[in-house]
Coordinates of C-alpha atoms (C1' of nucleotides) in Angstrom, one line a residue:
Chain M
M1 CA -2.5 10.5 -29.1
R2 CA -3.0 6.8 -29.2
K3 CA -5.6 5.0 -31.1
P4 CA -8.2 2.9 -29.2
Q5 CA -6.5 -0.4 -28.3
P6 CA -7.1 -3.4 -30.4
G7 CA -8.5 -6.2 -28.2
V8 CA -10.8 -3.8 -26.3
P9 CA -14.1 -4.2 -28.1
S10 CA -16.4 -1.2 -27.7
S11 CA -18.9 -3.6 -26.2
A12 CA -22.5 -2.9 -25.2
S13 CA -21.1 -0.6 -22.6
A14 CA -22.5 -1.4 -19.2
G15 CA -22.7 -5.0 -20.1
M16 CA -19.2 -5.0 -18.6
V17 CA -20.5 -4.6 -15.1
A18 CA -23.2 -7.2 -15.6
R19 CA -20.6 -9.5 -17.0
R20 CA -18.3 -9.0 -14.0
F21 CA -20.9 -9.7 -11.4
A22 CA -23.4 -12.0 -13.1
P23 CA -21.5 -15.1 -11.9
L24 CA -21.3 -13.7 -8.4
V25 CA -24.6 -12.0 -7.5
K26 CA -28.1 -12.2 -8.9
L27 CA -28.9 -9.0 -10.9
S28 CA -32.6 -8.3 -11.3
P29 CA -34.1 -7.0 -14.6
A30 CA -34.4 -3.7 -12.7
D31 CA -30.7 -3.8 -12.0
L32 CA -29.9 -4.5 -15.6
A33 CA -32.2 -1.7 -16.8
L34 CA -30.5 0.7 -14.3
L35 CA -27.1 -0.3 -15.7
D36 CA -28.3 0.2 -19.3
G37 CA -29.6 3.6 -18.4
T38 CA -26.3 4.6 -16.8
A39 CA -24.4 3.6 -19.9
S40 CA -26.5 5.8 -22.0
R41 CA -24.8 9.0 -20.9
L42 CA -21.2 8.4 -22.1
V43 CA -18.4 10.8 -22.0
H44 CA -15.2 10.6 -23.9
Y45 CA -11.8 11.7 -22.6
P46 CA -8.6 11.9 -24.5
S47 CA -5.5 9.8 -23.7
R48 CA -2.9 11.1 -21.1
T49 CA -5.1 13.7 -19.5
E50 CA -6.1 14.4 -16.0
L51 CA -9.7 13.3 -15.4
L52 CA -9.7 14.7 -11.9
R53 CA -7.3 16.8 -9.8
E54 CA -6.2 16.0 -6.3
G55 CA -8.7 17.5 -3.9
E56 CA -11.5 17.9 -6.4
D57 CA -14.9 16.4 -5.7
L58 CA -15.1 12.9 -7.0
R59 CA -18.2 12.2 -9.0
P60 CA -18.7 8.5 -9.6
L61 CA -17.9 7.1 -13.0
L62 CA -18.4 3.8 -14.7
L63 CA -15.4 3.1 -16.9
V64 CA -16.7 1.6 -20.1
E65 CA -13.6 1.6 -22.3
G66 CA -10.0 2.4 -21.9
W67 CA -7.6 2.5 -19.0
A68 CA -7.0 5.1 -16.3
C69 CA -5.0 5.3 -13.1
R70 CA -5.0 7.0 -9.7
Q71 CA -1.7 8.7 -9.0
R72 CA 0.0 11.1 -6.6
V73 CA 2.7 13.4 -7.7
F74 CA 5.4 14.9 -5.4
P75 CA 6.6 18.5 -5.6
D76 CA 9.9 17.3 -7.0
G77 CA 8.2 15.3 -9.8
R78 CA 8.3 11.8 -8.4
R79 CA 5.1 10.0 -9.1
Q80 CA 3.3 7.0 -7.6
V81 CA 0.5 5.2 -9.4
M82 CA -1.7 3.8 -6.7
S83 CA -4.2 1.8 -8.8
F84 CA -5.4 1.1 -12.2
Y85 CA -8.9 1.4 -13.5
L86 CA -9.9 -1.1 -16.2
P87 CA -13.0 -1.4 -18.3
G88 CA -16.0 -2.4 -16.1
D89 CA -14.5 -0.6 -13.0
L90 CA -16.4 1.8 -10.9
I91 CA -14.5 5.0 -10.0
G92 CA -15.6 6.5 -6.7
S93 CA -18.2 4.9 -4.5
V94 CA -21.7 4.6 -5.7
L95 CA -22.9 3.4 -2.3
D96 CA -22.3 6.6 -0.5
R97 CA -24.0 9.8 -1.4
R98 CA -21.6 12.0 0.5
A99 CA -19.4 14.2 -1.7
Q100 CA -15.9 12.7 -1.7
R101 CA -12.8 14.8 -2.0
S102 CA -10.3 12.7 -3.9
P103 CA -7.0 12.3 -2.2
S104 CA -5.3 11.6 -5.5
S105 CA -5.6 12.6 -9.1
L106 CA -7.1 10.5 -11.9
F107 CA -5.2 10.2 -15.1
T108 CA -6.2 8.5 -18.4
L109 CA -3.7 6.1 -19.9
T110 CA -5.6 5.7 -23.1
P111 CA -8.7 7.4 -24.6
V112 CA -11.4 6.7 -22.1
I113 CA -15.2 6.3 -22.4
A114 CA -17.0 6.6 -19.1
A115 CA -20.5 6.9 -17.9
D116 CA -21.6 9.3 -15.3
A117 CA -22.7 7.1 -12.4
S118 CA -24.4 9.8 -10.3
A119 CA -27.9 8.5 -11.3
L120 CA -26.7 5.0 -10.5
R121 CA -25.6 6.1 -7.1
K122 CA -28.8 8.0 -6.5
A123 CA -30.9 4.9 -7.4
L124 CA -28.8 2.6 -5.2
V125 CA -29.0 4.9 -2.2
D126 CA -32.7 5.7 -2.5
D127 CA -34.1 2.4 -3.6
Q128 CA -32.1 -0.1 -1.7
E129 CA -34.8 -2.8 -1.8
T130 CA -35.3 -2.6 -5.5
H131 CA -31.6 -2.8 -6.3
A132 CA -30.3 -5.1 -3.5
G133 CA -28.5 -7.3 -6.0
L134 CA -26.7 -4.5 -7.8
A135 CA -25.8 -2.8 -4.5
Q136 CA -24.3 -6.1 -3.5
A137 CA -22.4 -6.2 -6.7
C138 CA -21.0 -2.7 -6.1
R139 CA -20.0 -3.6 -2.6
L140 CA -18.2 -6.6 -4.0
S141 CA -16.5 -4.3 -6.5
E142 CA -15.3 -2.1 -3.7
T143 CA -14.0 -5.1 -1.9
F144 CA -12.0 -6.1 -5.0
D145 CA -10.6 -2.6 -5.1
E146 CA -9.4 -2.8 -1.6
M147 CA -7.9 -6.2 -2.2
C148 CA -6.0 -4.7 -5.2
L149 CA -4.7 -1.9 -3.0
L150 CA -3.5 -4.4 -0.4
N151 CA -1.8 -6.4 -3.1
H152 CA -0.1 -3.2 -4.2
V153 CA 1.2 -2.6 -0.7
V154 CA 2.6 -6.1 -0.5
R155 CA 4.3 -5.8 -3.9
L156 CA 5.9 -2.4 -3.1
G157 CA 6.8 -3.4 0.5
R158 CA 8.3 -6.8 0.3
Q159 CA 8.8 -8.0 -3.2
T160 CA 11.7 -7.8 -5.6
A161 CA 11.3 -6.1 -9.0
Y162 CA 11.0 -9.5 -10.6
E163 CA 8.3 -10.6 -8.2
R164 CA 6.4 -7.3 -8.4
M165 CA 6.2 -7.4 -12.1
A166 CA 4.9 -11.0 -12.1
H167 CA 2.4 -10.2 -9.4
L168 CA 1.0 -7.1 -11.2
L169 CA 0.8 -8.9 -14.5
L170 CA -1.2 -11.7 -12.9
E171 CA -3.5 -9.3 -11.1
I172 CA -4.2 -7.4 -14.3
C173 CA -4.9 -10.5 -16.2
D174 CA -7.2 -11.7 -13.5
R175 CA -9.1 -8.4 -13.6
L176 CA -9.3 -8.2 -17.4
D177 CA -10.5 -11.8 -17.5
Q178 CA -13.5 -10.9 -15.4
V179 CA -14.7 -8.7 -18.2
G180 CA -13.8 -11.0 -21.0
L181 CA -10.7 -9.1 -22.2
V182 CA -8.4 -12.1 -21.9
S183 CA -8.1 -15.0 -24.3
N184 CA -5.4 -17.6 -24.0
R185 CA -3.8 -15.8 -21.2
S186 CA -3.2 -13.0 -23.6
F187 CA -4.3 -9.4 -23.2
T188 CA -3.6 -5.8 -24.1
M189 CA -1.8 -3.6 -21.5
P190 CA -1.8 -0.1 -23.0
M191 CA 0.8 1.6 -20.9
T192 CA 4.4 2.7 -21.2
Q193 CA 7.2 1.3 -19.1
E194 CA 7.3 4.7 -17.4
I195 CA 3.8 4.2 -16.0
L196 CA 4.7 0.6 -15.0
A197 CA 7.7 2.0 -13.2
D198 CA 5.7 4.6 -11.4
A199 CA 3.2 1.9 -10.3
L200 CA 5.8 -0.6 -9.2
G201 CA 8.1 1.9 -7.5
L202 CA 11.0 1.2 -9.8
S203 CA 13.0 3.1 -12.4
I204 CA 12.1 2.9 -16.0
V205 CA 15.4 1.2 -16.8
H206 CA 14.9 -1.4 -14.2
V207 CA 11.4 -2.1 -15.4
N208 CA 12.8 -2.7 -18.9
R209 CA 15.4 -5.1 -17.6
T210 CA 12.9 -7.0 -15.5
L211 CA 10.5 -7.5 -18.4
Q212 CA 13.4 -8.8 -20.5
Q213 CA 14.3 -11.2 -17.7
L214 CA 10.8 -12.5 -17.6
R215 CA 10.8 -12.9 -21.3
R216 CA 14.2 -14.7 -21.3
D217 CA 12.9 -17.0 -18.6
G218 CA 10.0 -17.9 -20.9
L219 CA 7.3 -16.7 -18.5
I220 CA 5.9 -13.9 -20.7
E221 CA 5.8 -12.7 -24.2
L222 CA 5.6 -9.1 -25.3
K223 CA 4.6 -7.5 -28.6
G224 CA 4.0 -3.9 -28.2
P225 CA 1.1 -3.5 -25.7
A226 CA 0.2 -7.2 -26.1
V227 CA 1.1 -9.5 -23.2
V228 CA 1.0 -13.2 -23.1
L229 CA 1.5 -15.1 -19.8
K230 CA 3.1 -18.2 -21.1
D231 CA 3.4 -19.9 -17.7
D232 CA 1.0 -18.4 -15.2
A233 CA 1.5 -21.3 -12.7
A234 CA 5.2 -20.4 -12.5
L235 CA 4.4 -16.7 -12.3
A236 CA 1.9 -17.3 -9.5
D237 CA 4.5 -19.3 -7.7
I238 CA 7.2 -16.6 -8.1
A239 CA 4.9 -13.8 -7.0
D240 CA 2.9 -15.7 -4.4
Y241 CA -0.2 -14.5 -6.2
R242 CA -3.7 -15.1 -4.8
P243 CA -6.5 -14.9 -7.3
L244 CA -9.1 -12.2 -6.5
R245 CA -11.9 -14.8 -6.6
T246 CA -10.6 -16.3 -3.4
L247 CA -12.2 -13.4 -1.6
I248 CA -15.7 -14.7 -2.2
Chain V
M1 CA 3.9 -10.0 27.8
R2 CA 3.9 -6.3 27.9
K3 CA 2.0 -4.2 30.3
P4 CA -0.7 -1.8 29.1
Q5 CA 1.0 1.2 27.6
P6 CA 1.3 4.3 29.7
G7 CA -0.3 7.2 27.9
V8 CA -3.3 5.1 26.8
P9 CA -5.9 5.8 29.4
S10 CA -8.6 3.1 29.6
S11 CA -11.1 5.7 28.8
A12 CA -14.8 5.4 28.7
S13 CA -14.4 3.0 25.8
A14 CA -16.6 4.0 22.9
G15 CA -16.1 7.6 23.8
M16 CA -13.2 7.2 21.5
V17 CA -15.4 7.0 18.4
A18 CA -17.5 9.9 19.6
R19 CA -14.4 11.9 20.2
R20 CA -13.0 11.2 16.8
F21 CA -16.1 12.2 14.9
A22 CA -17.9 14.7 17.1
P23 CA -16.1 17.6 15.5
L24 CA -17.0 16.3 12.0
V25 CA -20.5 14.9 12.1
K26 CA -23.5 15.4 14.3
L27 CA -24.1 12.4 16.5
S28 CA -27.6 12.1 18.0
P29 CA -28.4 10.8 21.5
A30 CA -29.5 7.6 19.8
D31 CA -26.1 7.3 18.2
L32 CA -24.3 7.9 21.4
A33 CA -26.5 5.3 23.2
L34 CA -25.7 2.8 20.4
L35 CA -22.0 3.4 20.8
D36 CA -22.3 3.0 24.6
G37 CA -24.2 -0.3 24.1
T38 CA -21.5 -1.5 21.7
A39 CA -18.8 -0.7 24.2
S40 CA -20.5 -2.8 26.9
R41 CA -19.4 -6.1 25.4
L42 CA -15.6 -5.9 25.6
V43 CA -13.2 -8.6 24.8
H44 CA -9.5 -8.8 25.8
Y45 CA -6.8 -10.2 23.6
P46 CA -3.2 -10.8 24.6
S47 CA -0.3 -9.0 23.0
R48 CA 1.4 -10.5 19.9
T49 CA -1.4 -12.9 18.9
E50 CA -3.4 -13.4 15.8
L51 CA -6.9 -11.9 16.1
L52 CA -7.9 -13.3 12.8
R53 CA -6.3 -15.6 10.2
E54 CA -6.2 -14.8 6.6
G55 CA -9.3 -16.1 4.9
E56 CA -11.4 -16.2 8.0
D57 CA -14.7 -14.3 8.2
L58 CA -14.2 -10.8 9.5
R59 CA -16.6 -9.8 12.2
P60 CA -16.6 -6.1 12.8
L61 CA -14.7 -4.9 15.9
L62 CA -14.3 -1.6 17.6
L63 CA -10.8 -1.2 18.9
V64 CA -11.1 0.4 22.3
E65 CA -7.6 0.1 23.7
G66 CA -4.2 -1.1 22.4
W67 CA -2.8 -1.5 18.9
A68 CA -3.2 -4.0 16.2
C69 CA -2.1 -4.4 12.6
R70 CA -3.1 -6.0 9.4
Q71 CA -0.4 -8.2 7.8
R72 CA 0.4 -10.6 5.1
V73 CA 3.0 -13.3 5.5
F74 CA 4.8 -14.9 2.6
P75 CA 5.6 -18.7 2.5
D76 CA 9.3 -17.8 3.0
G77 CA 8.6 -15.8 6.1
R78 CA 8.7 -12.3 4.7
R79 CA 6.0 -10.1 6.2
Q80 CA 4.3 -7.0 5.2
V81 CA 2.3 -4.9 7.6
M82 CA -0.5 -3.2 5.6
S83 CA -2.1 -1.0 8.1
F84 CA -2.3 -0.2 11.8
Y85 CA -5.3 -0.2 14.0
L86 CA -5.3 2.4 16.8
P87 CA -7.7 3.0 19.6
G88 CA -11.0 4.3 18.3
D89 CA -10.6 2.5 15.0
L90 CA -13.2 0.2 13.4
I91 CA -12.0 -3.1 12.1
G92 CA -14.1 -4.4 9.2
S93 CA -17.0 -2.6 7.7
V94 CA -20.0 -1.8 9.9
L95 CA -21.9 -0.5 6.9
D96 CA -22.1 -3.8 5.0
R97 CA -23.9 -6.8 6.3
R98 CA -22.3 -9.2 3.9
A99 CA -19.8 -11.6 5.5
Q100 CA -16.3 -10.5 4.6
R101 CA -13.5 -12.9 4.1
S102 CA -10.4 -11.1 5.3
P103 CA -7.6 -11.0 2.7
S104 CA -5.0 -10.5 5.4
S105 CA -4.5 -11.5 9.0
L106 CA -5.0 -9.4 12.1
F107 CA -2.3 -9.3 14.7
T108 CA -2.2 -7.5 18.0
L109 CA 0.8 -5.4 18.8
T110 CA -0.1 -4.9 22.5
P111 CA -2.8 -6.3 24.7
V112 CA -6.0 -5.2 23.1
I113 CA -9.5 -4.4 24.3
A114 CA -12.1 -4.5 21.6
A115 CA -15.9 -4.4 21.3
D116 CA -17.9 -6.7 19.1
A117 CA -19.5 -4.3 16.6
S118 CA -21.9 -6.8 15.1
A119 CA -24.8 -5.2 16.9
L120 CA -23.6 -1.8 15.8
R121 CA -23.5 -3.0 12.2
K122 CA -27.0 -4.5 12.5
A123 CA -28.4 -1.2 13.8
L124 CA -26.7 0.9 11.2
V125 CA -27.9 -1.3 8.3
D126 CA -31.4 -1.7 9.7
D127 CA -32.2 1.7 11.1
Q128 CA -30.5 4.0 8.6
E129 CA -32.7 6.9 9.4
T130 CA -32.3 6.7 13.1
H131 CA -28.5 6.5 12.9
A132 CA -27.8 8.7 9.9
G133 CA -25.2 10.6 11.8
L134 CA -23.3 7.6 13.0
A135 CA -23.4 6.0 9.6
Q136 CA -21.9 9.1 8.2
A137 CA -19.2 8.9 10.8
C138 CA -18.4 5.3 9.9
R139 CA -18.2 6.2 6.2
L140 CA -15.8 8.9 7.1
S141 CA -13.8 6.4 9.1
E142 CA -13.6 4.1 6.1
T143 CA -12.5 7.0 4.0
F144 CA -9.7 7.7 6.4
D145 CA -8.7 4.1 6.3
E146 CA -8.5 4.2 2.5
M147 CA -6.5 7.5 2.7
C148 CA -4.0 5.7 5.0
L149 CA -3.7 2.8 2.7
L150 CA -3.0 5.2 -0.2
N151 CA -0.4 7.0 2.0
H152 CA 1.2 3.7 2.6
V153 CA 1.4 2.9 -1.1
V154 CA 3.1 6.3 -1.7
R155 CA 5.6 5.7 1.1
L156 CA 6.5 2.3 -0.1
G157 CA 6.6 3.1 -3.7
R158 CA 8.4 6.4 -4.0
Q159 CA 10.0 7.5 -0.7
T160 CA 13.4 6.9 0.8
A161 CA 13.7 5.2 4.2
Y162 CA 14.1 8.6 5.8
E163 CA 11.0 10.0 4.2
R164 CA 9.0 6.9 4.9
M165 CA 9.8 7.0 8.5
A166 CA 8.9 10.7 8.8
H167 CA 5.7 10.2 6.9
L168 CA 4.5 7.3 9.0
L169 CA 5.3 9.1 12.3
L170 CA 3.3 12.1 11.2
E171 CA 0.4 9.9 10.1
I172 CA 0.3 8.0 13.4
C173 CA 0.6 11.2 15.4
D174 CA -2.3 12.6 13.3
R175 CA -4.5 9.6 14.0
L176 CA -3.7 9.4 17.7
D177 CA -4.4 13.1 18.0
Q178 CA -7.9 12.5 16.8
V179 CA -8.6 10.4 19.8
G180 CA -6.7 12.6 22.3
L181 CA -3.7 10.4 22.7
V182 CA -1.2 13.1 21.8
S183 CA 0.1 15.9 24.0
N184 CA 2.8 18.2 22.9
R185 CA 3.5 16.3 19.8
S186 CA 4.4 13.4 22.0
F187 CA 2.8 9.9 22.0
T188 CA 3.4 6.3 22.7
M189 CA 4.2 4.0 19.8
P190 CA 4.2 0.5 21.2
M191 CA 5.9 -1.5 18.5
T192 CA 9.3 -3.0 17.9
Q193 CA 11.6 -1.8 15.2
E194 CA 10.9 -5.2 13.5
I195 CA 7.2 -4.3 13.1
L196 CA 8.2 -0.9 11.9
A197 CA 10.5 -2.5 9.3
D198 CA 7.8 -4.8 8.1
A199 CA 5.4 -1.9 7.7
L200 CA 7.9 0.3 5.9
G201 CA 9.4 -2.4 3.7
L202 CA 12.8 -2.0 5.2
S203 CA 15.2 -4.2 7.1
I204 CA 15.4 -3.9 10.9
V205 CA 18.9 -2.6 10.7
H206 CA 18.0 0.1 8.4
V207 CA 15.0 1.2 10.5
N208 CA 17.3 1.5 13.4
R209 CA 19.8 3.7 11.4
T210 CA 17.0 5.8 10.0
L211 CA 15.6 6.5 13.4
Q212 CA 19.0 7.5 14.7
Q213 CA 19.4 9.8 11.8
L214 CA 16.1 11.5 12.5
R215 CA 17.2 11.8 16.1
R216 CA 20.6 13.2 15.2
D217 CA 18.9 15.7 13.0
G218 CA 16.8 16.9 15.9
L219 CA 13.5 16.0 14.3
I220 CA 12.4 13.4 16.8
E221 CA 13.1 12.1 20.3
L222 CA 12.8 8.5 21.4
K223 CA 12.6 7.1 24.9
G224 CA 11.5 3.5 24.7
P225 CA 8.0 3.5 23.1
A226 CA 7.6 7.2 23.6
V227 CA 8.0 9.4 20.6
V228 CA 8.3 13.2 20.4
L229 CA 8.0 15.0 17.1
K230 CA 10.3 17.9 17.8
D231 CA 9.9 19.7 14.5
D232 CA 6.8 18.5 12.7
A233 CA 6.9 21.3 10.2
A234 CA 10.3 20.0 9.0
L235 CA 9.1 16.5 9.1
A236 CA 6.0 17.3 7.0
D237 CA 8.3 19.1 4.6
I238 CA 10.6 16.1 4.3
A239 CA 7.8 13.6 3.8
D240 CA 5.4 15.7 1.8
Y241 CA 2.8 14.8 4.4
R242 CA -0.8 15.9 4.0
P243 CA -2.9 15.8 7.1
L244 CA -5.9 13.5 7.1
R245 CA -8.2 16.4 7.8
T246 CA -7.7 17.8 4.4
L247 CA -10.0 15.1 3.2
I248 CA -13.1 16.7 4.6
Chain O
dC1 C1' 12.1 12.3 -44.0
dG2 C1' 12.5 14.5 -39.4
dG3 C1' 11.1 14.9 -34.7
dC4 C1' 9.6 13.0 -30.6
dC5 C1' 8.5 9.6 -27.5
dT6 C1' 9.6 5.1 -25.9
dT7 C1' 12.6 1.2 -25.4
dT8 C1' 17.1 -0.7 -24.9
dT9 C1' 22.0 -1.0 -23.5
dG10 C1' 26.3 0.0 -20.7
dA11 C1' 28.7 1.6 -16.8
dA12 C1' 29.2 3.8 -12.3
dT13 C1' 27.1 4.9 -8.1
dG14 C1' 24.1 4.5 -4.1
dT15 C1' 20.7 3.0 -1.0
dC16 C1' 19.5 -0.6 1.5
dT17 C1' 20.2 -5.7 2.8
dT18 C1' 22.5 -9.3 4.8
dC19 C1' 25.6 -11.3 7.9
dA20 C1' 27.7 -11.2 12.2
dA21 C1' 28.3 -9.9 16.7
dA22 C1' 28.1 -7.0 20.7
dG23 C1' 25.3 -4.3 23.8
dT24 C1' 21.0 -3.3 26.5
dG25 C1' 16.9 -3.9 29.1
dC26 C1' 13.6 -6.7 31.4
dG27 C1' 11.5 -10.6 33.5
dT28 C1' 12.3 -15.2 35.6
dG29 C1' 14.1 -18.3 38.5
dG30 C1' 17.6 -19.9 41.4
Chain J
dC1 C1' 19.3 -10.3 45.1
dC2 C1' 21.9 -11.6 41.5
dA3 C1' 22.4 -14.4 37.4
dC4 C1' 20.6 -16.0 33.5
dG5 C1' 17.9 -16.0 29.3
dC6 C1' 15.5 -13.9 25.9
dA7 C1' 14.0 -10.3 23.0
dC8 C1' 15.2 -6.1 21.2
dT9 C1' 18.5 -2.5 19.8
dT10 C1' 22.8 -1.1 18.1
dT11 C1' 27.1 -1.3 15.4
dG12 C1' 30.4 -2.7 11.6
dA13 C1' 31.5 -4.5 7.1
dA14 C1' 30.6 -6.8 2.7
dG15 C1' 27.5 -7.5 -0.9
dA16 C1' 23.1 -7.1 -3.7
dC17 C1' 19.6 -5.0 -5.9
dA18 C1' 18.1 -1.0 -8.0
dT19 C1' 19.2 3.9 -9.6
dT20 C1' 21.2 7.3 -12.1
dC21 C1' 23.6 9.0 -16.0
dA22 C1' 24.4 8.8 -20.8
dA23 C1' 23.6 7.5 -25.2
dA24 C1' 22.0 4.6 -29.0
dA25 C1' 18.2 2.3 -31.3
dG26 C1' 13.4 1.6 -32.5
dG27 C1' 8.7 3.0 -33.7
dC28 C1' 5.0 6.3 -34.8
dC29 C1' 3.0 10.5 -36.7
dG30 C1' 3.0 14.6 -39.1

DNA sequence: CGGCCTTTTGAATGTCTTCAAAGTGCGTGG
DNA sequence: CCACGCACTTTGAAGACATTCAAAAGGCCG
């Protein structure tokens, strides 16, 4: 059990989504009301538990607080983390009514507060005219998700451990920044080095050594789950990182 | 220049899509007519050329014949192939009217014949009731795409060269089978070992050795671009491969 | 304080890469 | 028709990056 992370304010829940997309698309009062309604039905999940098993039907969720990840586990125990879910993220498509069988399991990294987004999905599918703005925002969200998945492929396929780590740190900072969880290039990353290893396709030992190297090189600072990117220009150069904003 | 691959019949173009999805969703006569109309405007592209640069606007295409891939290139020349496009595949979303800036470049592996799917997209977005079945099929197609991307992450993150190769071969066979391009577990894979290396995150040399090992183990057979999976059960076991069909 | 999970460190091993060069196949042009 | 060039495949050997094994140190909670 881990206590709720410091630095993750339990903000006016769905304000997250509004915050993410307000600068990008125009959300109508109806959109904002819909988001508020969605955020009224909150569910709590404990840390380190499976939200959803592989193959189960994926009901859409809006992640309000805490972190989760999508993972696949091999019969022999190897694990691959395929993506991270951060506050403000949508889990499962809200633009498609069809039941979706998840090809991977969902796993919480911290205690999680999420909203059932079934009603949101229903509203977006049924009243497309009313919620054009919000639908647009959700499409944008899915585009970001895909971009992150592509980034992940690049990291795993063609980058060294050092580059992978720099790249992932930049991406997470980028995403957290969109929901106001970064100040002074500093943020909370509530996961063990084991999770990091399973995301980056490395061994725990090597993750540890890589982090130390980044620290020694003066590029990052670590205090428990707190990360500071001390030279994000250098990191971006090392990792050939392209900000998510460049998509729009 | 490479001649059109044997084994890839220049079939009644958009029949591909119908063929892929007919067993899965009900396509109406209107849907089939729409597909036929789409396939009437065909464009040819030469082999080994860039269909689309990174950052350019992505207009939707229906790939009718030939192979292409999505790739990202580093400043220092390293390359990562993120996904393959096979006959019958949709490139770019046809369910979303918004202009999409591509986060990766598109590259043809063979001479390619593609249909401009802009009209298809327009029809699907505007006449949702008329084309409910086809829209469903396209959503399914996008779900497959995501599944393949997740597969790719797993391969690159947590599998050995041997496992990666087996896994990719099975996935490609699986996909080609959906459009009738496989007979007797045998198909044409028109790409160099260099492309394979850039997809699997390996060196060319190691790809070569891995293929030889698979051959020596009696799991596959290679004659030029022709591949035979001689023991797909063993391959699936080695790679922990899960057929795409299990999604539905 | 004790137990457990996580982080850190050292040393040996291994998978895969790099470098180098030879071999093969195919299209072009003399 | 043969020779040449070019791209791709294949082979060998050395070296690098990352893993595995093992164990100690640190931090948190009951």
